[in-house]
Short mmCIF file of N, CA and C in Angstrom, two decimals:
data_model
loop_
_atom_site.label_atom_id
_atom_site.label_comp_id
_atom_site.label_asym_id
_atom_site.label_seq_id
_atom_site.Cartn_x
_atom_site.Cartn_y
_atom_site.Cartn_z
N MET A 1 6.17 -8.18 -5.81
CA MET A 1 7.07 -9.19 -5.32
C MET A 1 6.38 -10.22 -4.44
N ALA A 2 5.21 -9.93 -4.01
CA ALA A 2 4.52 -10.84 -3.10
C ALA A 2 3.66 -11.84 -3.88
N PHE A 3 3.62 -13.05 -3.40
CA PHE A 3 2.69 -14.08 -3.85
C PHE A 3 2.94 -14.61 -5.25
N GLY A 4 4.12 -14.43 -5.79
CA GLY A 4 4.42 -14.94 -7.13
C GLY A 4 4.20 -16.44 -7.24
N PRO A 5 4.83 -17.24 -6.39
CA PRO A 5 4.64 -18.70 -6.48
C PRO A 5 3.18 -19.11 -6.23
N GLU A 6 2.53 -18.44 -5.32
CA GLU A 6 1.12 -18.77 -5.03
C GLU A 6 0.23 -18.46 -6.23
N LEU A 7 0.49 -17.33 -6.88
CA LEU A 7 -0.30 -16.98 -8.07
C LEU A 7 -0.02 -17.95 -9.22
N MET A 8 1.23 -18.37 -9.35
CA MET A 8 1.57 -19.35 -10.39
C MET A 8 0.83 -20.66 -10.14
N ALA A 9 0.73 -21.07 -8.88
CA ALA A 9 0.02 -22.31 -8.54
C ALA A 9 -1.48 -22.16 -8.75
N ALA A 10 -2.01 -21.01 -8.41
CA ALA A 10 -3.46 -20.79 -8.53
C ALA A 10 -3.90 -20.65 -9.98
N TYR A 11 -3.01 -20.16 -10.85
CA TYR A 11 -3.34 -19.94 -12.25
C TYR A 11 -2.29 -20.63 -13.14
N PRO A 12 -2.34 -21.95 -13.20
CA PRO A 12 -1.29 -22.69 -13.91
C PRO A 12 -1.25 -22.45 -15.42
N SER A 13 -2.31 -21.95 -16.00
CA SER A 13 -2.28 -21.69 -17.44
C SER A 13 -2.05 -20.21 -17.77
N ALA A 14 -1.89 -19.38 -16.74
CA ALA A 14 -1.66 -17.96 -16.98
C ALA A 14 -0.25 -17.72 -17.50
N LYS A 15 -0.13 -16.73 -18.34
CA LYS A 15 1.18 -16.35 -18.84
C LYS A 15 1.90 -15.52 -17.78
N ILE A 16 3.21 -15.65 -17.75
CA ILE A 16 4.01 -15.00 -16.72
C ILE A 16 4.78 -13.84 -17.35
N ILE A 17 4.66 -12.69 -16.73
CA ILE A 17 5.34 -11.49 -17.23
C ILE A 17 6.19 -10.93 -16.10
N LEU A 18 7.48 -10.79 -16.35
CA LEU A 18 8.39 -10.15 -15.41
C LEU A 18 8.81 -8.81 -15.99
N THR A 19 8.50 -7.77 -15.29
CA THR A 19 8.94 -6.45 -15.72
C THR A 19 10.27 -6.17 -15.03
N ASN A 20 11.32 -6.27 -15.81
CA ASN A 20 12.66 -6.09 -15.27
C ASN A 20 12.97 -4.63 -15.03
N ARG A 21 13.61 -4.39 -13.89
CA ARG A 21 14.08 -3.05 -13.56
C ARG A 21 15.49 -3.17 -13.03
N ASP A 22 16.26 -2.14 -13.25
CA ASP A 22 17.58 -2.08 -12.65
C ASP A 22 17.39 -2.09 -11.14
N VAL A 23 18.09 -2.99 -10.45
CA VAL A 23 17.88 -3.19 -9.01
C VAL A 23 18.18 -1.92 -8.22
N ASP A 24 19.20 -1.17 -8.61
CA ASP A 24 19.53 0.06 -7.88
C ASP A 24 18.47 1.14 -8.09
N THR A 25 17.99 1.27 -9.32
CA THR A 25 16.93 2.24 -9.61
C THR A 25 15.66 1.88 -8.87
N TRP A 26 15.31 0.59 -8.90
CA TRP A 26 14.11 0.13 -8.19
C TRP A 26 14.23 0.39 -6.69
N HIS A 27 15.37 0.05 -6.12
CA HIS A 27 15.59 0.21 -4.68
C HIS A 27 15.49 1.69 -4.29
N ASN A 28 16.10 2.54 -5.07
CA ASN A 28 16.03 3.98 -4.80
C ASN A 28 14.60 4.49 -4.90
N SER A 29 13.87 4.04 -5.91
CA SER A 29 12.48 4.46 -6.09
C SER A 29 11.62 4.03 -4.90
N CYS A 30 11.76 2.78 -4.48
CA CYS A 30 11.00 2.29 -3.32
C CYS A 30 11.38 3.02 -2.05
N SER A 31 12.66 3.33 -1.90
CA SER A 31 13.12 4.05 -0.70
C SER A 31 12.51 5.44 -0.64
N GLN A 32 12.32 6.06 -1.81
CA GLN A 32 11.79 7.42 -1.86
C GLN A 32 10.26 7.46 -1.82
N THR A 33 9.61 6.31 -1.98
CA THR A 33 8.14 6.31 -2.02
C THR A 33 7.57 5.35 -0.98
N LEU A 34 7.55 4.06 -1.29
CA LEU A 34 6.88 3.08 -0.45
C LEU A 34 7.46 3.00 0.96
N LEU A 35 8.76 3.13 1.08
CA LEU A 35 9.38 3.08 2.40
C LEU A 35 8.93 4.27 3.25
N GLN A 36 8.67 5.39 2.60
CA GLN A 36 8.20 6.58 3.32
C GLN A 36 6.82 6.32 3.92
N ALA A 37 5.98 5.60 3.20
CA ALA A 37 4.65 5.24 3.73
C ALA A 37 4.79 4.28 4.89
N ARG A 38 5.76 3.38 4.82
CA ARG A 38 5.98 2.41 5.90
C ARG A 38 6.31 3.12 7.22
N TRP A 39 7.08 4.19 7.16
CA TRP A 39 7.53 4.86 8.38
C TRP A 39 6.84 6.19 8.65
N TYR A 40 5.81 6.52 7.90
CA TYR A 40 5.12 7.80 8.10
C TYR A 40 4.40 7.80 9.45
N TRP A 41 4.74 8.74 10.32
CA TRP A 41 4.21 8.79 11.68
C TRP A 41 2.70 8.97 11.70
N GLY A 42 2.15 9.65 10.70
CA GLY A 42 0.71 9.87 10.66
C GLY A 42 -0.09 8.59 10.61
N HIS A 43 0.46 7.58 9.93
CA HIS A 43 -0.24 6.30 9.84
C HIS A 43 -0.28 5.59 11.20
N GLU A 44 0.77 5.77 11.99
CA GLU A 44 0.81 5.16 13.32
C GLU A 44 -0.35 5.66 14.18
N ILE A 45 -0.67 6.93 14.07
CA ILE A 45 -1.76 7.53 14.84
C ILE A 45 -3.10 7.26 14.18
N LEU A 46 -3.16 7.49 12.88
CA LEU A 46 -4.42 7.40 12.15
C LEU A 46 -5.03 6.00 12.17
N GLN A 47 -4.21 4.96 12.32
CA GLN A 47 -4.74 3.60 12.31
C GLN A 47 -5.74 3.35 13.43
N TYR A 48 -5.72 4.17 14.47
CA TYR A 48 -6.66 4.00 15.58
C TYR A 48 -7.97 4.74 15.38
N PHE A 49 -8.05 5.55 14.32
CA PHE A 49 -9.25 6.36 14.09
C PHE A 49 -9.89 6.16 12.73
N ASP A 50 -9.15 5.59 11.78
CA ASP A 50 -9.65 5.45 10.42
C ASP A 50 -9.63 3.98 10.03
N TRP A 51 -10.79 3.46 9.60
CA TRP A 51 -10.90 2.03 9.31
C TRP A 51 -9.98 1.61 8.17
N MET A 52 -9.81 2.45 7.15
CA MET A 52 -8.97 2.10 6.01
C MET A 52 -7.51 1.97 6.45
N THR A 53 -7.04 2.94 7.21
CA THR A 53 -5.66 2.89 7.70
C THR A 53 -5.49 1.74 8.68
N ALA A 54 -6.53 1.46 9.46
CA ALA A 54 -6.47 0.34 10.42
C ALA A 54 -6.30 -0.99 9.69
N LEU A 55 -6.79 -1.09 8.46
CA LEU A 55 -6.61 -2.31 7.67
C LEU A 55 -5.25 -2.32 6.96
N ILE A 56 -4.92 -1.22 6.32
CA ILE A 56 -3.75 -1.17 5.45
C ILE A 56 -2.43 -1.07 6.22
N HIS A 57 -2.38 -0.24 7.24
CA HIS A 57 -1.10 -0.01 7.91
C HIS A 57 -0.51 -1.27 8.54
N PRO A 58 -1.28 -2.06 9.29
CA PRO A 58 -0.69 -3.30 9.83
C PRO A 58 -0.28 -4.28 8.73
N LEU A 59 -1.04 -4.32 7.62
CA LEU A 59 -0.66 -5.17 6.50
C LEU A 59 0.65 -4.71 5.89
N ARG A 60 0.77 -3.40 5.72
CA ARG A 60 2.00 -2.83 5.16
C ARG A 60 3.19 -3.18 6.04
N LYS A 61 3.02 -3.05 7.34
CA LYS A 61 4.11 -3.38 8.27
C LYS A 61 4.49 -4.86 8.17
N LYS A 62 3.49 -5.72 8.13
CA LYS A 62 3.74 -7.16 8.04
C LYS A 62 4.42 -7.51 6.70
N TYR A 63 3.98 -6.87 5.64
CA TYR A 63 4.55 -7.08 4.31
C TYR A 63 6.04 -6.78 4.34
N TRP A 64 6.42 -5.63 4.89
CA TRP A 64 7.82 -5.24 4.96
C TRP A 64 8.61 -6.19 5.87
N GLN A 65 7.98 -6.65 6.94
CA GLN A 65 8.66 -7.59 7.83
C GLN A 65 8.93 -8.91 7.11
N CYS A 66 7.93 -9.40 6.39
CA CYS A 66 8.07 -10.70 5.71
C CYS A 66 9.02 -10.64 4.52
N LEU A 67 8.89 -9.62 3.69
CA LEU A 67 9.71 -9.56 2.48
C LEU A 67 11.14 -9.11 2.73
N PHE A 68 11.30 -8.18 3.66
CA PHE A 68 12.61 -7.55 3.83
C PHE A 68 13.16 -7.66 5.25
N THR A 69 12.61 -8.55 6.06
CA THR A 69 12.99 -8.70 7.47
C THR A 69 12.97 -7.34 8.15
N ASP A 70 12.02 -6.52 7.75
CA ASP A 70 11.79 -5.18 8.28
C ASP A 70 13.00 -4.25 8.12
N ASP A 71 13.86 -4.56 7.14
CA ASP A 71 15.00 -3.70 6.86
C ASP A 71 15.19 -3.62 5.35
N PHE A 72 14.37 -2.79 4.72
CA PHE A 72 14.40 -2.66 3.27
C PHE A 72 15.75 -2.17 2.77
N GLU A 73 16.32 -1.20 3.48
CA GLU A 73 17.60 -0.65 3.03
C GLU A 73 18.66 -1.74 2.91
N ALA A 74 18.71 -2.64 3.86
CA ALA A 74 19.72 -3.70 3.85
C ALA A 74 19.33 -4.90 2.99
N ASN A 75 18.03 -5.22 2.93
CA ASN A 75 17.59 -6.48 2.32
C ASN A 75 16.77 -6.33 1.04
N GLY A 76 16.42 -5.12 0.65
CA GLY A 76 15.53 -4.92 -0.50
C GLY A 76 16.07 -5.46 -1.81
N LYS A 77 17.32 -5.13 -2.11
CA LYS A 77 17.89 -5.55 -3.39
C LYS A 77 18.00 -7.07 -3.47
N THR A 78 18.45 -7.68 -2.39
CA THR A 78 18.57 -9.14 -2.36
C THR A 78 17.20 -9.80 -2.52
N ALA A 79 16.19 -9.24 -1.86
CA ALA A 79 14.83 -9.79 -1.96
C ALA A 79 14.30 -9.69 -3.38
N MET A 80 14.55 -8.57 -4.05
CA MET A 80 14.07 -8.41 -5.42
C MET A 80 14.73 -9.42 -6.34
N LEU A 81 16.06 -9.55 -6.24
CA LEU A 81 16.77 -10.50 -7.09
C LEU A 81 16.35 -11.94 -6.81
N ALA A 82 16.12 -12.26 -5.54
CA ALA A 82 15.67 -13.61 -5.17
C ALA A 82 14.27 -13.88 -5.73
N HIS A 83 13.42 -12.88 -5.71
CA HIS A 83 12.06 -13.02 -6.25
C HIS A 83 12.13 -13.35 -7.75
N TYR A 84 12.90 -12.59 -8.49
CA TYR A 84 13.02 -12.84 -9.93
C TYR A 84 13.59 -14.23 -10.20
N ALA A 85 14.61 -14.61 -9.44
CA ALA A 85 15.21 -15.94 -9.62
C ALA A 85 14.20 -17.04 -9.32
N GLU A 86 13.42 -16.85 -8.27
CA GLU A 86 12.42 -17.86 -7.91
C GLU A 86 11.36 -18.01 -8.99
N ILE A 87 10.88 -16.90 -9.53
CA ILE A 87 9.86 -16.96 -10.58
C ILE A 87 10.43 -17.64 -11.82
N ARG A 88 11.64 -17.28 -12.21
CA ARG A 88 12.27 -17.92 -13.38
C ARG A 88 12.42 -19.43 -13.16
N ASP A 89 12.93 -19.81 -11.99
CA ASP A 89 13.15 -21.24 -11.70
C ASP A 89 11.84 -22.01 -11.70
N ARG A 90 10.83 -21.48 -11.04
CA ARG A 90 9.54 -22.18 -10.99
C ARG A 90 8.91 -22.29 -12.38
N ALA A 91 9.01 -21.23 -13.15
CA ALA A 91 8.46 -21.26 -14.50
C ALA A 91 9.17 -22.31 -15.34
N GLN A 92 10.49 -22.39 -15.21
CA GLN A 92 11.25 -23.39 -15.96
C GLN A 92 10.86 -24.80 -15.52
N GLN A 93 10.73 -25.02 -14.20
CA GLN A 93 10.33 -26.32 -13.68
C GLN A 93 8.96 -26.73 -14.20
N GLN A 94 8.08 -25.76 -14.37
CA GLN A 94 6.71 -26.04 -14.81
C GLN A 94 6.58 -25.99 -16.33
N GLY A 95 7.67 -25.69 -17.03
CA GLY A 95 7.63 -25.61 -18.49
C GLY A 95 6.77 -24.46 -18.99
N ARG A 96 6.78 -23.37 -18.26
CA ARG A 96 5.96 -22.21 -18.64
C ARG A 96 6.81 -21.11 -19.25
N GLN A 97 6.21 -20.43 -20.21
CA GLN A 97 6.89 -19.30 -20.85
C GLN A 97 6.86 -18.10 -19.93
N VAL A 98 7.93 -17.31 -20.02
CA VAL A 98 8.02 -16.07 -19.26
C VAL A 98 8.42 -14.96 -20.22
N LEU A 99 7.65 -13.88 -20.21
CA LEU A 99 8.06 -12.69 -20.95
C LEU A 99 8.82 -11.81 -19.97
N GLU A 100 10.06 -11.52 -20.30
CA GLU A 100 10.83 -10.56 -19.52
C GLU A 100 10.97 -9.31 -20.36
N MET A 101 10.49 -8.21 -19.79
CA MET A 101 10.51 -6.97 -20.55
C MET A 101 10.82 -5.79 -19.64
N GLU A 102 11.30 -4.75 -20.25
CA GLU A 102 11.46 -3.46 -19.58
C GLU A 102 10.19 -2.67 -19.90
N LEU A 103 9.78 -1.83 -18.98
CA LEU A 103 8.58 -1.03 -19.25
C LEU A 103 8.80 -0.11 -20.46
N SER A 104 10.03 0.25 -20.70
CA SER A 104 10.34 1.10 -21.86
C SER A 104 10.19 0.36 -23.19
N ASP A 105 10.00 -0.97 -23.14
CA ASP A 105 9.82 -1.75 -24.37
C ASP A 105 8.49 -1.44 -25.05
N GLY A 106 7.55 -0.90 -24.32
CA GLY A 106 6.26 -0.53 -24.91
C GLY A 106 5.33 -1.71 -25.11
N TRP A 107 4.34 -1.49 -25.97
CA TRP A 107 3.26 -2.46 -26.18
C TRP A 107 3.68 -3.72 -26.93
N GLU A 108 4.59 -3.59 -27.91
CA GLU A 108 4.83 -4.66 -28.87
C GLU A 108 5.17 -6.01 -28.23
N PRO A 109 6.18 -6.10 -27.39
CA PRO A 109 6.49 -7.43 -26.83
C PRO A 109 5.37 -7.97 -25.95
N LEU A 110 4.73 -7.10 -25.20
CA LEU A 110 3.65 -7.52 -24.32
C LEU A 110 2.46 -8.05 -25.12
N CYS A 111 2.03 -7.28 -26.10
CA CYS A 111 0.88 -7.70 -26.91
C CYS A 111 1.18 -8.95 -27.73
N SER A 112 2.40 -9.06 -28.23
CA SER A 112 2.79 -10.26 -28.97
C SER A 112 2.73 -11.48 -28.06
N PHE A 113 3.25 -11.37 -26.86
CA PHE A 113 3.26 -12.47 -25.89
C PHE A 113 1.83 -12.87 -25.50
N LEU A 114 0.97 -11.86 -25.34
CA LEU A 114 -0.42 -12.13 -24.94
C LEU A 114 -1.33 -12.45 -26.13
N GLU A 115 -0.77 -12.31 -27.34
CA GLU A 115 -1.50 -12.59 -28.58
C GLU A 115 -2.73 -11.70 -28.71
N VAL A 116 -2.50 -10.41 -28.49
CA VAL A 116 -3.56 -9.40 -28.67
C VAL A 116 -3.03 -8.28 -29.55
N VAL A 117 -3.96 -7.48 -30.05
CA VAL A 117 -3.61 -6.37 -30.94
C VAL A 117 -2.99 -5.23 -30.12
N VAL A 118 -1.99 -4.59 -30.70
CA VAL A 118 -1.35 -3.44 -30.06
C VAL A 118 -2.35 -2.28 -30.04
N PRO A 119 -2.60 -1.68 -28.88
CA PRO A 119 -3.54 -0.55 -28.81
C PRO A 119 -3.02 0.66 -29.60
N PRO A 120 -3.94 1.50 -30.04
CA PRO A 120 -3.54 2.66 -30.86
C PRO A 120 -3.09 3.87 -30.03
N PHE A 121 -2.83 3.70 -28.77
CA PHE A 121 -2.40 4.81 -27.93
C PHE A 121 -1.06 4.46 -27.26
N PRO A 122 -0.34 5.47 -26.78
CA PRO A 122 0.98 5.22 -26.21
C PRO A 122 0.93 4.35 -24.96
N TYR A 123 2.01 3.63 -24.75
CA TYR A 123 2.15 2.80 -23.56
C TYR A 123 2.18 3.72 -22.33
N PRO A 124 1.39 3.40 -21.30
CA PRO A 124 1.31 4.30 -20.14
C PRO A 124 2.58 4.31 -19.30
N LYS A 125 2.87 5.48 -18.77
CA LYS A 125 3.98 5.62 -17.83
C LYS A 125 3.50 6.58 -16.74
N MET A 126 2.88 6.00 -15.72
CA MET A 126 2.28 6.83 -14.68
C MET A 126 2.97 6.68 -13.33
N ASN A 127 3.80 5.68 -13.16
CA ASN A 127 4.40 5.42 -11.86
C ASN A 127 5.83 5.95 -11.83
N ASP A 128 5.96 7.28 -11.84
CA ASP A 128 7.30 7.85 -11.88
C ASP A 128 7.78 8.37 -10.53
N GLY A 129 7.03 8.10 -9.46
CA GLY A 129 7.46 8.55 -8.13
C GLY A 129 7.09 9.99 -7.88
N GLY A 130 7.71 10.88 -8.62
CA GLY A 130 7.43 12.31 -8.56
C GLY A 130 7.07 12.83 -7.19
N ASN A 131 5.83 13.21 -7.05
CA ASN A 131 5.36 13.77 -5.77
C ASN A 131 4.54 12.74 -4.98
N TRP A 132 4.96 11.50 -5.03
CA TRP A 132 4.24 10.40 -4.39
C TRP A 132 4.08 10.62 -2.90
N VAL A 133 5.14 11.06 -2.23
CA VAL A 133 5.08 11.26 -0.78
C VAL A 133 4.07 12.36 -0.44
N LEU A 134 4.06 13.42 -1.22
CA LEU A 134 3.08 14.49 -0.98
C LEU A 134 1.65 13.98 -1.15
N LYS A 135 1.43 13.16 -2.17
CA LYS A 135 0.10 12.58 -2.38
C LYS A 135 -0.28 11.65 -1.23
N MET A 136 0.67 10.85 -0.74
CA MET A 136 0.42 9.94 0.37
C MET A 136 0.02 10.73 1.61
N ARG A 137 0.74 11.81 1.88
CA ARG A 137 0.43 12.64 3.05
C ARG A 137 -0.92 13.34 2.89
N GLU A 138 -1.24 13.75 1.69
CA GLU A 138 -2.54 14.38 1.44
C GLU A 138 -3.67 13.38 1.66
N ARG A 139 -3.49 12.15 1.18
CA ARG A 139 -4.51 11.11 1.42
C ARG A 139 -4.67 10.86 2.92
N ALA A 140 -3.57 10.83 3.65
CA ALA A 140 -3.64 10.63 5.11
C ALA A 140 -4.35 11.80 5.76
N ARG A 141 -4.08 13.02 5.29
CA ARG A 141 -4.75 14.20 5.85
C ARG A 141 -6.26 14.13 5.60
N LEU A 142 -6.65 13.73 4.42
CA LEU A 142 -8.08 13.61 4.10
C LEU A 142 -8.74 12.52 4.93
N ARG A 143 -8.03 11.40 5.15
CA ARG A 143 -8.59 10.34 6.00
C ARG A 143 -8.71 10.80 7.45
N ALA A 144 -7.73 11.58 7.91
CA ALA A 144 -7.79 12.12 9.27
C ALA A 144 -8.96 13.09 9.41
N LYS A 145 -9.18 13.88 8.39
CA LYS A 145 -10.30 14.83 8.40
C LYS A 145 -11.63 14.07 8.44
N ALA A 146 -11.75 13.03 7.64
CA ALA A 146 -12.98 12.23 7.63
C ALA A 146 -13.18 11.52 8.97
N ALA A 147 -12.10 10.99 9.55
CA ALA A 147 -12.20 10.31 10.85
C ALA A 147 -12.62 11.29 11.93
N THR A 148 -12.07 12.49 11.88
CA THR A 148 -12.45 13.54 12.85
C THR A 148 -13.91 13.89 12.70
N SER A 149 -14.36 14.02 11.46
CA SER A 149 -15.76 14.34 11.20
C SER A 149 -16.68 13.25 11.73
N ARG A 150 -16.29 11.99 11.48
CA ARG A 150 -17.10 10.88 11.99
C ARG A 150 -17.12 10.87 13.51
N PHE A 151 -15.97 11.12 14.11
CA PHE A 151 -15.87 11.15 15.57
C PHE A 151 -16.75 12.25 16.14
N LEU A 152 -16.65 13.45 15.56
CA LEU A 152 -17.45 14.56 16.06
C LEU A 152 -18.94 14.34 15.80
N GLY A 153 -19.25 13.65 14.72
CA GLY A 153 -20.64 13.38 14.40
C GLY A 153 -21.30 12.40 15.36
N THR A 154 -20.51 11.56 16.00
CA THR A 154 -21.08 10.60 16.95
C THR A 154 -20.73 10.93 18.38
N ALA A 155 -19.48 11.27 18.64
CA ALA A 155 -19.05 11.51 20.03
C ALA A 155 -19.57 12.83 20.58
N LEU A 156 -19.55 13.86 19.76
CA LEU A 156 -19.98 15.17 20.25
C LEU A 156 -21.43 15.16 20.73
N PRO A 157 -22.38 14.61 19.98
CA PRO A 157 -23.75 14.55 20.50
C PRO A 157 -23.86 13.74 21.80
N VAL A 158 -23.09 12.66 21.90
CA VAL A 158 -23.13 11.86 23.12
C VAL A 158 -22.58 12.66 24.30
N VAL A 159 -21.48 13.36 24.09
CA VAL A 159 -20.91 14.19 25.15
C VAL A 159 -21.88 15.30 25.54
N MET A 160 -22.49 15.93 24.56
CA MET A 160 -23.44 17.01 24.84
C MET A 160 -24.64 16.48 25.62
N ALA A 161 -25.13 15.31 25.23
CA ALA A 161 -26.25 14.71 25.96
C ALA A 161 -25.83 14.39 27.39
N GLY A 162 -24.62 13.87 27.56
CA GLY A 162 -24.11 13.58 28.90
C GLY A 162 -24.01 14.83 29.75
N VAL A 163 -23.51 15.91 29.18
CA VAL A 163 -23.40 17.18 29.91
C VAL A 163 -24.79 17.69 30.28
N ALA A 164 -25.73 17.59 29.35
CA ALA A 164 -27.10 18.05 29.62
C ALA A 164 -27.73 17.23 30.76
N ILE A 165 -27.54 15.93 30.72
CA ILE A 165 -28.08 15.06 31.78
C ILE A 165 -27.42 15.39 33.11
N TRP A 166 -26.11 15.57 33.09
CA TRP A 166 -25.37 15.92 34.31
C TRP A 166 -25.87 17.24 34.88
N ALA A 167 -26.09 18.21 34.00
CA ALA A 167 -26.59 19.52 34.44
C ALA A 167 -27.99 19.40 35.02
N MET A 168 -28.84 18.60 34.36
CA MET A 168 -30.21 18.43 34.86
C MET A 168 -30.21 17.71 36.21
N ILE A 169 -29.36 16.70 36.36
CA ILE A 169 -29.28 15.98 37.64
C ILE A 169 -28.77 16.93 38.72
N GLY A 170 -27.77 17.72 38.37
CA GLY A 170 -27.24 18.68 39.32
C GLY A 170 -28.27 19.72 39.72
N LYS A 171 -29.03 20.20 38.76
CA LYS A 171 -30.04 21.24 39.01
C LYS A 171 -31.18 20.67 39.84
N PHE A 172 -31.71 19.53 39.42
CA PHE A 172 -32.83 18.95 40.13
C PHE A 172 -32.38 18.30 41.45
N GLY A 173 -31.17 17.76 41.47
CA GLY A 173 -30.65 17.15 42.67
C GLY A 173 -30.50 18.17 43.79
N SER A 174 -30.06 19.38 43.46
CA SER A 174 -29.90 20.40 44.49
C SER A 174 -31.25 20.89 45.00
N ARG A 175 -32.27 20.91 44.14
CA ARG A 175 -33.62 21.32 44.58
C ARG A 175 -34.21 20.32 45.55
N SER A 176 -33.98 19.02 45.22
CA SER A 176 -34.56 18.02 46.12
C SER A 176 -33.91 18.07 47.50
N LEU A 177 -32.65 18.45 47.55
CA LEU A 177 -31.98 18.57 48.84
C LEU A 177 -32.47 19.81 49.59
N ALA A 178 -32.85 20.85 48.84
CA ALA A 178 -33.31 22.10 49.49
C ALA A 178 -34.71 21.96 50.05
N LEU A 179 -35.48 21.07 49.55
CA LEU A 179 -36.85 20.91 50.02
C LEU A 179 -36.83 20.29 51.38
#
């Protein structure tokens, strides 16, 4: 949903494809997946320790603020319908063709529109939501583990060196006072 008009301006000869989805089904799917990532507490903490999360999490928050006024539940459906209307209107103004298809339509309409041969394998269907939240949490856990490892790999030696220096100063400092 992001950057449709900008992409149309940047690629004026590109063909436009709108994959239509039932707005209620789409909204429910996003609520069960992407919205969970937006509010996952682990990302709030991890962004201070993991460079990838530090980049993605603030962008994700800004994205939701800009597209949905930070209230997807109330504004998501309206935003989706407005996006589709805007793309259709701009394409019509520019005299550009638009392929509107359902993902269940398969290869034929897409390949015909793009003027390419239909591949000999089934049309992919990999984005079914399923265990998306579990996968998101597992990725966050792995990033937290890597961040902890990096932290221990650099901070622990520094702390140990500091303790050793402190102990040596304490040991030698007390001797110099005893002399």
